Amino acid sequence: MNITNTFKYPFKIKNTLTKAGKGIVKSLFALLTLILVVLYYQSEIFSFSQTSINYPSSFYNPYQNWNKKKVLKANFHAHGQAWGGITNGHNTDDEIVNAYKKLGFSIAAGSNYHSISKINDSSLLYIPCYEQGFNVSKTHLLAIDANEAYNLDFPLGQSLSQKQTRILNLKKTASLVALTHPGLGGGFNTQDLKYLKGYDLMEVLSPYVESFDLWDYALNQGHLSWILANDDTHDLKKQPPGRFFNLILMENKTKFDVIKALKNGNHVAYASDKGIVDVALENISLKGNALNYSFSGNINRVKLVRNGEMFMVDPRGQVILQETDKYVRFEAVGEKSVLYTNPIYRIKTSDIAEFSKIPYRIDILKTFAYRILVLLLGFSFWVFLFRKKAKTLSKPFLVKLLNINFQYKKLRKI
């Protein structure tokens, strides 16, 4: 019996397993690199330019025809079970719908990640929605009235152009796009909101973060968007429904009217508990530069936000709009709920349909250069991963080449 070979055998197995493990790890890194290269290669670089805005003399009032008796209660952001349980969702879509239905909601949209849920309850108005984004920075978007899921994202970090790329492509398959929880995890910042265009709504209210500072900043930069409040629930027990929602003015209970109302800002947002509404908007009317308003209910106080600055005002009164005003909005604080209006904004009514269009052009040369850089970085990392194997494979070739050269010199001497 060969004792030496007996002792060497387990070490050979261990060495083989170690090599196999390293090979698997390298292969996984290589696959991940390939995926990242494919994703980031699809980036488009925009030529951002901030031009001076010529504000019109007139204001747009989204509440000129407000009627609190013709509103529907709506939530557009809730997560159920999807993707085999990989994503965070503890309830079925039917359980979520039933929970909202009990609270008097007419719209209870499921919005799973990159997946459009359907509801089986015909008594509720179905609006197909989904949340787009699987990146580490929580830069997520909400597609409202979507006909298919758009999957491109940049998971390890995003530039301004990459965020604009996603919004641009999302607009091709959805009627409306909202920035979800923009203040969460640095998903969006003031530098983004100084330039980003194409989104229609901003989810200012959610259980994770309030983003009024970012919303007011964007409004002051001339980028109009309407408020959105959503529960963004992932678990009905830990995150009960009816804490953040919207009341939408509806002439008819159709999907078309919902999208039209959201596009025109004909809705208000609430922070509450169990869908309770104890303060209400009665009227906001605009004649010339005189803005008359009225709130009712168990009101503690009413705040006027003027170009980002907050003032206390009476529950009923008049505001004279100044030449320096870009917008004004209201917050009515009740005993059990808080109501938030959209801005009365300095913009022509005829321009409302165009405010969310993207005015920037794609820089072809910079896009081409960026994509070449992505390919080079990916290739360089692959070479780094498999450098030893590349050297091993190159040795026989080098030996043959040197041998041929030696034989050639030998023949020349003869």
Short mmCIF file of N, CA and C in Angstrom, two decimals, residues 72 107 125-127 250-260:
data_model
loop_
_atom_site.label_atom_id
_atom_site.label_comp_id
_atom_site.label_asym_id
_atom_site.label_seq_id
_atom_site.Cartn_x
_atom_site.Cartn_y
_atom_site.Cartn_z
N LEU A 72 -63.81 60.26 -6.50
CA LEU A 72 -63.56 58.85 -6.23
C LEU A 72 -62.28 58.71 -5.42
N ILE A 107 -60.87 52.87 -6.74
CA ILE A 107 -59.68 52.46 -7.51
C ILE A 107 -58.66 51.90 -6.54
N LEU A 125 -62.88 50.19 -10.45
CA LEU A 125 -62.37 50.67 -11.74
C LEU A 125 -60.94 50.19 -11.91
N TYR A 126 -60.68 49.44 -12.96
CA TYR A 126 -59.36 48.83 -13.16
C TYR A 126 -58.42 49.78 -13.92
N ILE A 127 -57.31 50.11 -13.29
CA ILE A 127 -56.27 50.91 -13.92
C ILE A 127 -54.98 50.08 -13.87
N MET A 250 -64.45 63.24 -10.87
CA MET A 250 -64.87 62.39 -11.99
C MET A 250 -66.25 62.79 -12.48
N GLU A 251 -66.37 63.04 -13.76
CA GLU A 251 -67.68 63.24 -14.35
C GLU A 251 -68.33 61.88 -14.64
N ASN A 252 -67.51 60.94 -15.13
CA ASN A 252 -67.98 59.59 -15.40
C ASN A 252 -66.96 58.59 -14.85
N LYS A 253 -67.43 57.46 -14.41
CA LYS A 253 -66.56 56.45 -13.81
C LYS A 253 -65.95 55.57 -14.91
N THR A 254 -64.96 56.14 -15.61
CA THR A 254 -64.26 55.41 -16.67
C THR A 254 -62.76 55.61 -16.51
N LYS A 255 -62.00 54.69 -17.08
CA LYS A 255 -60.55 54.81 -17.04
C LYS A 255 -60.10 56.09 -17.74
N PHE A 256 -60.73 56.43 -18.83
CA PHE A 256 -60.37 57.63 -19.58
C PHE A 256 -60.51 58.87 -18.70
N ASP A 257 -61.58 58.95 -17.91
CA ASP A 257 -61.80 60.12 -17.06
C ASP A 257 -60.79 60.18 -15.92
N VAL A 258 -60.37 59.01 -15.42
CA VAL A 258 -59.34 58.99 -14.37
C VAL A 258 -58.04 59.57 -14.89
N ILE A 259 -57.60 59.09 -16.06
CA ILE A 259 -56.34 59.55 -16.64
C ILE A 259 -56.41 61.04 -16.97
N LYS A 260 -57.53 61.46 -17.51
CA LYS A 260 -57.71 62.87 -17.85
C LYS A 260 -57.65 63.75 -16.60
#
